[in-house]
Tab-separated table of C-alpha atoms in Angstrom:
chain	number	residue	atom	x	y	z
A	23	MET	CA	-0.196	0.403	0.259
A	24	ARG	CA	1.357	3.756	-0.988
A	25	LEU	CA	1.140	6.935	1.020
A	26	LEU	CA	-1.513	8.243	-1.352
A	27	THR	CA	-3.690	5.105	-0.413
A	28	HIS	CA	-3.227	5.807	3.265
A	29	ASN	CA	-3.602	9.425	3.179
A	30	MET	CA	-7.095	8.563	1.573
A	31	LEU	CA	-8.120	5.522	3.626
A	32	SER	CA	-10.197	6.618	7.231
A	33	SER	CA	-11.774	4.052	9.630
A	34	ASN	CA	-15.754	3.722	9.273
A	35	ILE	CA	-16.346	1.758	12.653
A	36	LYS	CA	-19.525	3.173	13.666
A	37	GLY	CA	-20.024	6.085	15.927
A	38	VAL	CA	-15.985	6.799	15.173
A	39	THR	CA	-16.389	10.963	14.050
A	40	ASN	CA	-12.965	11.353	13.101
A	41	GLY	CA	-11.164	7.777	11.850
A	42	PHE	CA	-8.275	10.178	9.455
A	43	PRO	CA	-5.520	9.405	9.630
A	44	LEU	CA	-4.723	5.812	10.446
A	45	ARG	CA	-1.531	5.407	12.290
A	46	ILE	CA	1.024	2.898	10.806
A	47	GLU	CA	2.675	0.411	12.368
A	48	VAL	CA	5.318	-0.660	10.362
A	49	GLU	CA	6.870	-4.441	9.998
A	50	LYS	CA	8.352	-4.417	5.961
A	51	VAL	CA	8.789	-1.454	3.899
A	52	VAL	CA	9.418	-2.014	0.162
A	53	GLU	CA	10.395	0.985	-2.621
A	54	LYS	CA	9.582	-0.180	-6.096
A	55	GLU	CA	10.873	2.492	-8.376
A	56	VAL	CA	7.774	4.070	-10.955
A	57	GLU	CA	8.120	6.890	-13.583
A	58	ILE	CA	7.501	10.634	-11.642
A	59	ASN	CA	4.593	12.354	-13.458
A	60	HIS	CA	4.784	15.992	-12.761
A	61	ASP	CA	1.404	16.897	-13.628
A	62	PHE	CA	-0.219	13.827	-11.000
A	63	LEU	CA	1.732	15.601	-8.611
A	64	ARG	CA	0.768	18.715	-8.934
A	65	ASN	CA	-3.110	17.518	-9.452
A	66	ILE	CA	-3.423	15.646	-5.993
A	67	PHE	CA	-0.909	18.096	-4.280
A	68	PRO	CA	-4.457	19.867	-2.620
A	69	LYS	CA	-5.673	17.018	-2.121
A	70	ILE	CA	-3.395	15.696	0.021
A	71	ASP	CA	-3.897	16.196	4.285
A	72	TRP	CA	0.229	17.334	4.614
A	73	LYS	CA	0.711	16.601	7.882
A	74	ALA	CA	-0.705	13.582	8.471
A	75	PHE	CA	1.321	12.870	4.902
A	76	SER	CA	4.863	14.165	6.513
A	77	ASP	CA	4.025	12.303	9.775
A	78	ALA	CA	3.069	8.574	7.774
A	79	SER	CA	6.644	8.871	5.883
A	80	ARG	CA	9.039	10.117	8.853
A	81	ILE	CA	7.336	6.653	10.715
A	82	MET	CA	8.099	4.878	7.433
A	83	GLY	CA	11.129	5.699	7.997
A	84	TYR	CA	12.116	8.417	5.345
A	85	VAL	CA	12.888	12.208	6.672
A	86	GLU	CA	13.067	14.207	3.352
A	87	LEU	CA	9.795	15.467	3.618
A	88	PRO	CA	9.122	18.924	5.195
A	89	GLU	CA	7.384	18.967	8.496
A	90	GLU	CA	5.050	22.072	7.554
A	91	ALA	CA	2.531	22.061	3.953
A	92	PRO	CA	4.772	23.994	1.523
A	93	GLU	CA	3.114	26.597	-1.018
A	94	PRO	CA	1.683	25.130	-3.882
A	95	SER	CA	4.170	27.538	-5.562
A	96	VAL	CA	6.957	25.379	-5.397
A	97	LEU	CA	4.987	22.625	-7.415
A	98	GLU	CA	6.055	25.034	-10.273
A	99	SER	CA	9.261	25.164	-9.877
A	100	ASP	CA	11.251	23.049	-6.857
A	101	LEU	CA	11.895	19.981	-9.392
A	102	GLU	CA	14.138	18.230	-6.333
A	103	PHE	CA	11.080	18.463	-3.830
A	104	LEU	CA	8.920	16.947	-6.660
A	105	ARG	CA	11.195	13.840	-6.261
A	106	LYS	CA	11.062	13.820	-2.867
A	107	PHE	CA	7.142	14.059	-2.951
A	108	HIS	CA	6.860	11.973	-5.900
A	109	HIS	CA	9.032	8.990	-3.478
A	110	ALA	CA	7.279	9.397	-0.324
A	111	LEU	CA	3.800	9.687	-2.446
A	112	LEU	CA	4.303	6.221	-4.907
A	113	GLU	CA	7.260	4.290	-4.139
A	114	LEU	CA	7.295	4.047	-0.383
A	115	HIS	CA	5.097	0.346	0.107
A	116	LEU	CA	4.229	-0.889	3.028
A	117	GLU	CA	4.014	-4.259	2.886
A	118	GLU	CA	3.594	-5.878	5.906
A	119	GLY	CA	2.253	-3.763	9.100
A	120	ALA	CA	-0.898	-3.142	10.586
A	121	LEU	CA	-3.322	0.115	10.321
A	122	VAL	CA	-4.651	1.477	13.519
A	123	CYS	CA	-8.418	3.450	14.161
A	124	PRO	CA	-6.840	6.616	15.836
A	125	GLU	CA	-10.252	6.669	18.440
A	126	THR	CA	-11.342	2.734	18.962
A	127	GLY	CA	-7.651	1.410	18.731
A	128	ARG	CA	-8.878	-1.237	16.222
A	129	LYS	CA	-6.250	-2.420	14.179
A	130	PHE	CA	-6.486	-3.640	10.461
A	131	PRO	CA	-3.466	-6.200	9.264
A	132	VAL	CA	-1.543	-5.238	6.459
A	133	ASN	CA	-0.776	-8.672	4.293
A	134	LYS	CA	1.354	-8.472	1.033
A	135	GLY	CA	0.465	-4.763	0.379
A	136	ILE	CA	-3.167	-5.360	1.034
A	137	PRO	CA	-4.949	-3.583	3.639
A	138	ASN	CA	-7.179	-5.239	5.419
A	139	MET	CA	-10.817	-3.022	5.887
A	140	LEU	CA	-13.183	-5.568	5.993
A	141	LEU	CA	-15.140	-4.643	9.320
A	142	HIS	CA	-17.036	-7.115	12.166
A	143	GLU	CA	-20.921	-7.700	11.982
A	144	ASP	CA	-21.074	-5.261	15.010
A	145	GLU	CA	-18.817	-2.091	13.395
A	146	VAL	CA	-20.978	-1.502	10.706
B	22	MET	CA	-30.047	-23.714	-11.774
B	23	SER	CA	-29.041	-20.558	-12.601
B	24	ASN	CA	-25.556	-20.015	-13.939
B	25	ARG	CA	-26.260	-16.187	-12.045
B	26	PRO	CA	-22.513	-16.185	-9.619
B	27	GLU	CA	-24.499	-13.934	-7.373
B	28	LEU	CA	-26.966	-16.741	-6.427
B	29	GLN	CA	-24.119	-19.628	-5.379
B	30	ALA	CA	-22.606	-18.002	-2.653
B	31	PRO	CA	-21.477	-14.977	-1.469
B	32	PRO	CA	-19.064	-13.377	-3.143
B	33	GLU	CA	-15.575	-14.469	-1.017
B	34	ILE	CA	-16.053	-17.661	-1.205
B	35	PHE	CA	-17.753	-17.738	-4.784
B	36	TYR	CA	-14.273	-15.911	-5.797
B	37	ASP	CA	-12.117	-18.879	-4.454
B	38	ASP	CA	-9.011	-19.692	-5.242
B	39	ALA	CA	-10.211	-22.086	-7.847
B	40	GLU	CA	-12.506	-19.738	-9.322
B	41	ALA	CA	-10.237	-16.840	-9.519
B	42	ARG	CA	-7.494	-17.967	-11.494
B	43	LYS	CA	-10.403	-19.502	-13.599
B	44	TYR	CA	-11.473	-16.051	-14.122
B	45	THR	CA	-8.528	-15.011	-14.359
B	46	SER	CA	-6.275	-17.495	-17.352
B	47	SER	CA	-9.956	-17.139	-19.039
B	48	SER	CA	-9.137	-14.555	-21.976
B	49	ARG	CA	-13.213	-14.647	-23.138
B	50	ILE	CA	-13.352	-13.026	-20.098
B	51	ALA	CA	-10.223	-11.021	-19.858
B	52	GLU	CA	-11.302	-9.759	-23.519
B	53	ILE	CA	-15.159	-9.233	-21.936
B	54	GLN	CA	-13.935	-7.474	-19.289
B	55	THR	CA	-11.215	-5.005	-20.934
B	56	LYS	CA	-14.047	-4.284	-23.406
B	57	LEU	CA	-16.428	-3.433	-20.490
B	58	SER	CA	-13.231	-1.673	-18.372
B	59	GLU	CA	-12.767	1.153	-21.572
B	60	ARG	CA	-16.706	2.324	-22.390
B	61	ALA	CA	-16.737	2.554	-18.981
B	62	LEU	CA	-14.065	4.612	-19.106
B	63	GLU	CA	-14.899	6.189	-22.036
B	64	LEU	CA	-18.072	7.131	-20.075
B	65	LEU	CA	-16.630	8.397	-17.185
B	66	ALA	CA	-15.188	11.401	-19.952
B	67	LEU	CA	-12.527	11.895	-17.844
B	68	PRO	CA	-11.261	16.075	-19.261
B	69	ASP	CA	-9.037	14.882	-21.833
B	70	ASP	CA	-5.707	17.016	-20.853
B	71	GLY	CA	-3.076	14.356	-20.338
B	72	VAL	CA	-3.439	14.784	-16.216
B	73	PRO	CA	-3.479	11.189	-14.708
B	74	ARG	CA	-6.392	11.022	-12.554
B	75	LEU	CA	-6.769	9.195	-9.459
B	76	LEU	CA	-9.969	6.408	-9.615
B	77	LEU	CA	-11.514	4.125	-7.939
B	78	ASP	CA	-12.431	0.365	-8.996
B	79	ILE	CA	-14.682	-0.817	-6.985
B	80	GLY	CA	-15.245	-4.633	-7.190
B	81	CYS	CA	-11.689	-4.235	-8.777
B	82	GLY	CA	-11.527	-8.306	-8.848
B	83	SER	CA	-8.334	-9.745	-10.242
B	84	GLY	CA	-7.048	-6.269	-11.841
B	85	LEU	CA	-8.104	-5.993	-15.102
B	86	SER	CA	-10.422	-3.092	-14.956
B	87	GLY	CA	-7.337	-1.853	-13.372
B	88	GLU	CA	-5.080	-2.717	-16.643
B	89	THR	CA	-7.134	-0.736	-18.645
B	90	ILE	CA	-7.416	2.613	-16.478
B	91	THR	CA	-3.417	2.196	-16.056
B	92	GLU	CA	-3.196	1.567	-19.718
B	93	ASN	CA	-4.954	5.159	-19.790
B	94	GLY	CA	-2.627	7.010	-17.385
B	95	HIS	CA	-4.496	7.236	-14.780
B	96	GLN	CA	-3.832	6.000	-10.804
B	97	TRP	CA	-6.382	3.826	-9.149
B	98	ILE	CA	-7.052	2.352	-5.638
B	99	GLY	CA	-9.554	-0.966	-5.804
B	100	LEU	CA	-11.517	-2.845	-3.982
B	101	ASP	CA	-11.981	-6.119	-3.644
B	102	ILE	CA	-14.117	-8.641	-0.861
B	103	SER	CA	-12.703	-11.351	-2.621
B	104	HIS	CA	-8.751	-12.626	-0.567
B	105	SER	CA	-8.652	-14.895	-3.531
B	106	MET	CA	-8.808	-12.575	-6.373
B	107	LEU	CA	-6.187	-9.844	-4.679
B	108	ASN	CA	-3.542	-12.273	-4.797
B	109	VAL	CA	-4.244	-13.267	-8.072
B	110	ALA	CA	-3.782	-9.683	-8.668
B	111	LEU	CA	-0.912	-9.182	-6.413
B	112	GLU	CA	1.059	-12.088	-8.828
B	113	LYS	CA	-0.451	-9.513	-11.704
B	114	GLU	CA	1.380	-6.957	-10.286
B	115	VAL	CA	-0.750	-4.566	-11.237
B	116	GLU	CA	0.251	-0.388	-10.974
B	117	GLY	CA	-2.952	0.073	-8.045
B	118	ASP	CA	-3.113	-0.069	-4.523
B	119	LEU	CA	-5.498	-2.924	-3.232
B	120	LEU	CA	-7.480	-2.429	-0.769
B	121	LEU	CA	-9.389	-5.836	1.133
B	122	GLY	CA	-13.260	-4.599	1.746
B	123	ASP	CA	-16.584	-5.240	1.657
B	124	MET	CA	-18.545	-2.027	-0.520
B	125	GLY	CA	-21.354	-2.895	1.161
B	126	GLN	CA	-19.946	-1.689	4.736
B	127	GLY	CA	-18.991	2.042	3.421
B	128	LEU	CA	-15.722	2.796	1.726
B	129	GLY	CA	-14.099	4.506	4.647
B	130	LEU	CA	-11.668	7.312	2.823
B	131	ARG	CA	-11.786	10.919	3.240
B	132	PRO	CA	-14.680	13.188	1.582
B	133	GLY	CA	-13.991	14.866	-1.719
B	134	VAL	CA	-10.115	12.977	-3.016
B	135	ILE	CA	-11.398	10.734	-5.491
B	136	ASP	CA	-11.320	12.062	-8.862
B	137	GLY	CA	-14.300	9.228	-10.468
B	138	ALA	CA	-15.190	5.500	-9.769
B	139	ILE	CA	-15.666	2.551	-12.118
B	140	SER	CA	-17.011	-0.687	-11.406
B	141	ILE	CA	-17.537	-3.463	-13.746
B	142	SER	CA	-20.123	-6.438	-12.845
B	143	ALA	CA	-20.036	-5.874	-8.537
B	144	VAL	CA	-22.923	-3.568	-7.293
B	145	GLN	CA	-25.405	-5.834	-8.352
B	146	TRP	CA	-23.654	-8.135	-5.536
B	147	LEU	CA	-25.151	-6.017	-2.813
B	148	CYS	CA	-28.944	-6.845	-3.301
B	149	ASN	CA	-27.778	-10.029	-2.182
B	150	ALA	CA	-28.486	-10.695	1.633
B	151	ASP	CA	-26.270	-13.332	2.840
B	152	LYS	CA	-25.496	-13.096	6.463
B	153	SER	CA	-27.967	-13.538	8.760
B	154	SER	CA	-26.923	-9.443	9.358
B	155	HIS	CA	-27.310	-8.407	5.984
B	156	GLU	CA	-29.703	-5.832	4.710
B	157	PRO	CA	-29.713	-5.246	1.211
B	158	ARG	CA	-30.767	-1.745	1.446
B	159	LEU	CA	-28.700	-0.522	4.097
B	160	ARG	CA	-25.908	-2.067	2.315
B	161	LEU	CA	-26.999	0.058	-1.148
B	162	LYS	CA	-27.264	3.016	0.953
B	163	ALA	CA	-23.944	2.673	2.899
B	164	PHE	CA	-21.933	2.263	-0.659
B	165	PHE	CA	-23.787	5.261	-2.760
B	166	GLY	CA	-23.423	7.448	0.439
B	167	SER	CA	-19.689	6.134	1.315
B	168	LEU	CA	-19.593	7.579	-2.646
B	169	TYR	CA	-20.991	10.286	-2.647
B	170	ARG	CA	-18.730	11.565	0.229
B	171	CYS	CA	-15.115	11.298	-0.587
B	172	PHE	CA	-15.718	11.934	-4.627
B	173	ALA	CA	-14.576	15.703	-5.474
B	174	ARG	CA	-17.106	18.077	-7.519
B	175	GLY	CA	-17.785	17.289	-10.389
B	176	ALA	CA	-16.738	12.972	-10.001
B	177	ARG	CA	-17.926	10.871	-12.074
B	178	ALA	CA	-19.238	7.136	-11.625
B	179	VAL	CA	-19.988	4.814	-14.615
B	180	LEU	CA	-20.490	1.580	-12.426
B	181	GLN	CA	-21.542	-1.992	-15.063
B	182	VAL	CA	-24.236	-3.898	-13.667
B	183	TYR	CA	-26.094	-6.605	-14.530
B	184	PRO	CA	-29.358	-6.470	-12.530
B	185	GLU	CA	-31.145	-9.509	-12.265
B	186	ASN	CA	-34.946	-8.310	-13.029
B	187	LEU	CA	-36.380	-5.318	-13.406
B	188	ALA	CA	-37.063	-4.661	-9.122
B	189	GLN	CA	-32.865	-4.609	-8.695
B	190	HIS	CA	-32.452	-2.422	-10.894
B	191	GLU	CA	-35.245	0.292	-9.729
B	192	LEU	CA	-33.870	-0.927	-5.742
B	193	ILE	CA	-30.329	0.724	-7.281
B	194	LEU	CA	-31.035	3.278	-9.116
B	195	SER	CA	-33.685	4.354	-6.003
B	196	TYR	CA	-30.555	4.286	-3.770
B	197	ALA	CA	-27.808	5.821	-5.946
B	198	MET	CA	-30.752	8.880	-6.540
B	199	ARG	CA	-31.508	9.321	-2.743
B	200	ALA	CA	-27.584	9.722	-2.246
B	201	GLY	CA	-28.050	12.442	-3.597
B	202	PHE	CA	-26.402	11.533	-7.349
B	203	ALA	CA	-27.431	12.816	-10.694
B	204	GLY	CA	-27.200	11.009	-13.964
B	205	GLY	CA	-29.636	8.186	-15.069
B	206	VAL	CA	-28.183	4.045	-17.290
B	207	VAL	CA	-26.725	3.875	-20.061
B	208	VAL	CA	-27.961	0.363	-22.091
B	209	ASP	CA	-25.860	-0.681	-24.659
B	210	TYR	CA	-26.989	-2.671	-27.737
B	211	PRO	CA	-30.503	-2.543	-26.162
B	212	HIS	CA	-31.735	-5.057	-27.897
B	213	SER	CA	-29.712	-7.891	-27.709
B	214	THR	CA	-29.978	-10.483	-24.669
B	215	LYS	CA	-25.864	-11.446	-24.689
B	216	ARG	CA	-24.738	-8.056	-25.663
B	217	ARG	CA	-27.141	-6.020	-23.788
B	218	LYS	CA	-25.451	-4.196	-21.272
B	219	GLU	CA	-25.961	-1.229	-18.417
B	220	TYR	CA	-24.551	1.168	-17.255
B	221	LEU	CA	-25.062	3.488	-14.328
B	222	VAL	CA	-23.648	6.770	-14.934
B	223	LEU	CA	-24.007	8.943	-12.043
B	224	THR	CA	-21.989	12.316	-11.372
B	225	CYS	CA	-21.873	14.465	-8.154
B	226	GLY	CA	-23.674	17.391	-7.740
B	227	PRO	CA	-26.643	19.422	-9.309
B	228	PRO	CA	-27.807	18.001	-12.504
B	229	SER	CA	-26.483	20.487	-15.536
B	230	LEU	CA	-25.326	19.917	-19.211
B	231	SER	CA	-22.519	18.018	-17.821
B	232	THR	CA	-24.832	15.542	-16.167
B	233	ALA	CA	-26.538	14.984	-19.312
B	234	VAL	CA	-26.361	11.271	-19.356
B	235	PRO	CA	-24.668	10.098	-22.547
B	236	CYS	CA	-26.259	7.881	-25.888
B	237	GLY	CA	-25.655	3.676	-25.812
B	238	LYS	CA	-24.799	2.161	-28.630
B	239	GLY	CA	-26.357	0.646	-30.848
B	240	GLU	CA	-29.634	2.173	-29.947
B	241	ASP	CA	-29.951	4.949	-32.411
B	242	GLY	CA	-32.573	3.174	-34.768
B	243	GLU	CA	-35.206	2.773	-32.187
B	244	SER	CA	-37.613	5.608	-33.336
B	245	CYS	CA	-37.019	4.899	-36.763
B	246	SER	CA	-37.668	1.063	-36.277
B	247	ASP	CA	-41.300	1.315	-34.784
B	248	ASP	CA	-42.305	3.641	-37.475
B	249	ASP	CA	-41.613	0.285	-39.690
B	250	SER	CA	-43.830	-1.909	-37.597
B	251	SER	CA	-46.203	0.676	-38.114
B	252	GLY	CA	-45.601	1.101	-41.405
B	253	ASP	CA	-45.955	-3.128	-43.124
B	254	GLU	CA	-48.771	-3.203	-40.788
B	255	GLU	CA	-50.925	-1.636	-42.848
B	256	ASN	CA	-48.844	-2.916	-45.761
B	257	GLN	CA	-50.096	-6.406	-44.636
B	258	THR	CA	-52.464	-8.207	-46.823
B	259	VAL	CA	-54.270	-11.635	-45.781
B	260	SER	CA	-53.241	-14.272	-47.579
B	261	ILE	CA	-55.849	-17.025	-48.453
B	262	SER	CA	-54.020	-19.823	-49.226
B	263	ASP	CA	-55.861	-22.443	-51.384
B	264	ARG	CA	-56.760	-25.152	-49.148
B	265	HIS	CA	-57.883	-27.544	-51.603
B	266	ARG	CA	-54.574	-28.004	-53.684
B	267	PRO	CA	-52.623	-30.544	-52.983
B	268	ARG	CA	-49.589	-29.311	-50.142
B	269	LYS	CA	-47.421	-29.775	-53.857
B	270	LYS	CA	-48.731	-27.269	-55.499
B	271	GLN	CA	-48.794	-25.308	-52.938
B	272	LYS	CA	-45.528	-24.295	-52.069
B	273	ILE	CA	-43.982	-24.033	-56.183
B	274	ASN	CA	-46.284	-20.659	-56.099
B	275	LYS	CA	-44.893	-19.805	-52.940
B	276	LYS	CA	-42.736	-17.228	-53.900
B	277	GLY	CA	-38.970	-16.391	-51.549
B	278	LYS	CA	-39.134	-14.025	-48.442
B	279	GLY	CA	-38.147	-11.318	-50.560
B	280	ARG	CA	-36.133	-8.286	-50.753
B	281	GLU	CA	-38.278	-6.356	-47.928
B	282	TRP	CA	-38.194	-8.845	-45.668
B	283	VAL	CA	-34.253	-9.417	-45.682
B	284	LEU	CA	-33.815	-6.040	-45.110
B	285	LYS	CA	-36.053	-6.283	-42.258
B	286	LYS	CA	-34.180	-8.980	-40.996
B	287	LYS	CA	-30.449	-7.430	-41.273
B	288	GLU	CA	-31.397	-3.981	-39.720
B	289	GLN	CA	-33.384	-6.630	-36.465
B	290	MET	CA	-29.283	-8.169	-36.235
B	291	ARG	CA	-28.029	-4.895	-36.854
B	292	ARG	CA	-29.570	-3.291	-33.876
B	293	LYS	CA	-29.119	-6.364	-31.669
B	294	GLY	CA	-25.141	-5.331	-32.391
B	295	ASN	CA	-23.964	-8.586	-34.185
B	296	VAL	CA	-21.870	-7.963	-37.756
B	297	VAL	CA	-23.772	-7.640	-40.408
B	298	PRO	CA	-22.567	-6.990	-44.308
B	299	PRO	CA	-24.241	-3.562	-46.000
B	300	ASP	CA	-27.167	-3.328	-47.875
B	301	THR	CA	-26.286	-3.494	-51.886
B	302	LYS	CA	-27.963	-3.570	-55.256
B	303	TYR	CA	-27.312	-7.779	-54.867
B	304	THR	CA	-28.855	-8.101	-51.276
B	305	ALA	CA	-31.228	-10.855	-51.285
B	306	ARG	CA	-31.090	-10.519	-55.615
B	307	LYS	CA	-31.766	-13.858	-57.460
B	308	ARG	CA	-29.503	-16.082	-58.360
B	309	LYS	CA	-28.746	-16.842	-62.112
B	310	ALA	CA	-30.541	-20.317	-63.080
B	311	ARG	CA	-27.562	-21.475	-63.676
B	312	PHE	CA	-25.377	-20.989	-60.841
């Protein structure tokens, strides 16, 4: 699972009002190289919750992203930043581990890169 | 017994390892799925500016539809309830991210982030109650509600469905509308039983020009065909066959079906979406006596 997906996911257990962001528990991280596409990065940037994203990248062991959300103008010129953003967003994969709901502490296990988001009957 | 998979077992059980393997290794199914996803992407009508979007593939299965999305240069997140299907997708190293989840429990995505969604032959599963805790209406409501919430403004969803009957069709559509979607159903090849495909085209936001539902394929000749049939009725003459003549002689007098009949049949076949040779001056012309 990439951090892109992590940034979109939230816990939808019944009664949870703010299930975002899911805390990451890391067992294994893999990196897969993907071609960089600047247009996609510019398009997706306003939708990314930066705080959750940079925190998640730190937990995954990638510390080069700034903690504060940068100005959108950076995306136009700073190629170095775009490369880092791309690497964290699309190339870091959480292979084994778990996602933890911030309110209830319920664990969603991640196996072979697939998070298991199935809820039990009493959680729907 | 019906051969609808929906009636045999719940999806997570029906699509076990064997079925997932079969599903993916069959070139026929792969071809159909690819065609359906290409058509769904076409109906999604994303702006043609070369910017990759973030799409959702609901019921992604082994990633056959995801591959089409990747070919069109978009990023996607796939959701499926069958672990075996997702394992096959992993083996194929699809580009998108996979989630194991149940769409009837809601999608669990942040609001306003997804640029569009496609779903190939999946949503009709929601009409079945596979466990005692399942209530199809609630599950449809949860699905469409969460889909609406996670969409960005103006995003579209194209859901290809195989409803079992009219009631299911109405049920799915009514819950989509209740969630706030605008849009409707596009039917490709409405006159054919085999090639007929239904797509729910749903748009997030108030009805406008952009939410108008596109035309289905093989639908254009519909209105004039109605005129034809009424015209035929007027032209028909009542034939009185001579009952007292011997059978053999009756047959000799009978002419062939005629050019009109052939043209009518060809038009019918065309409406079903079959490949029919064009009408020319040779159509239904009699052969020479010495052929």
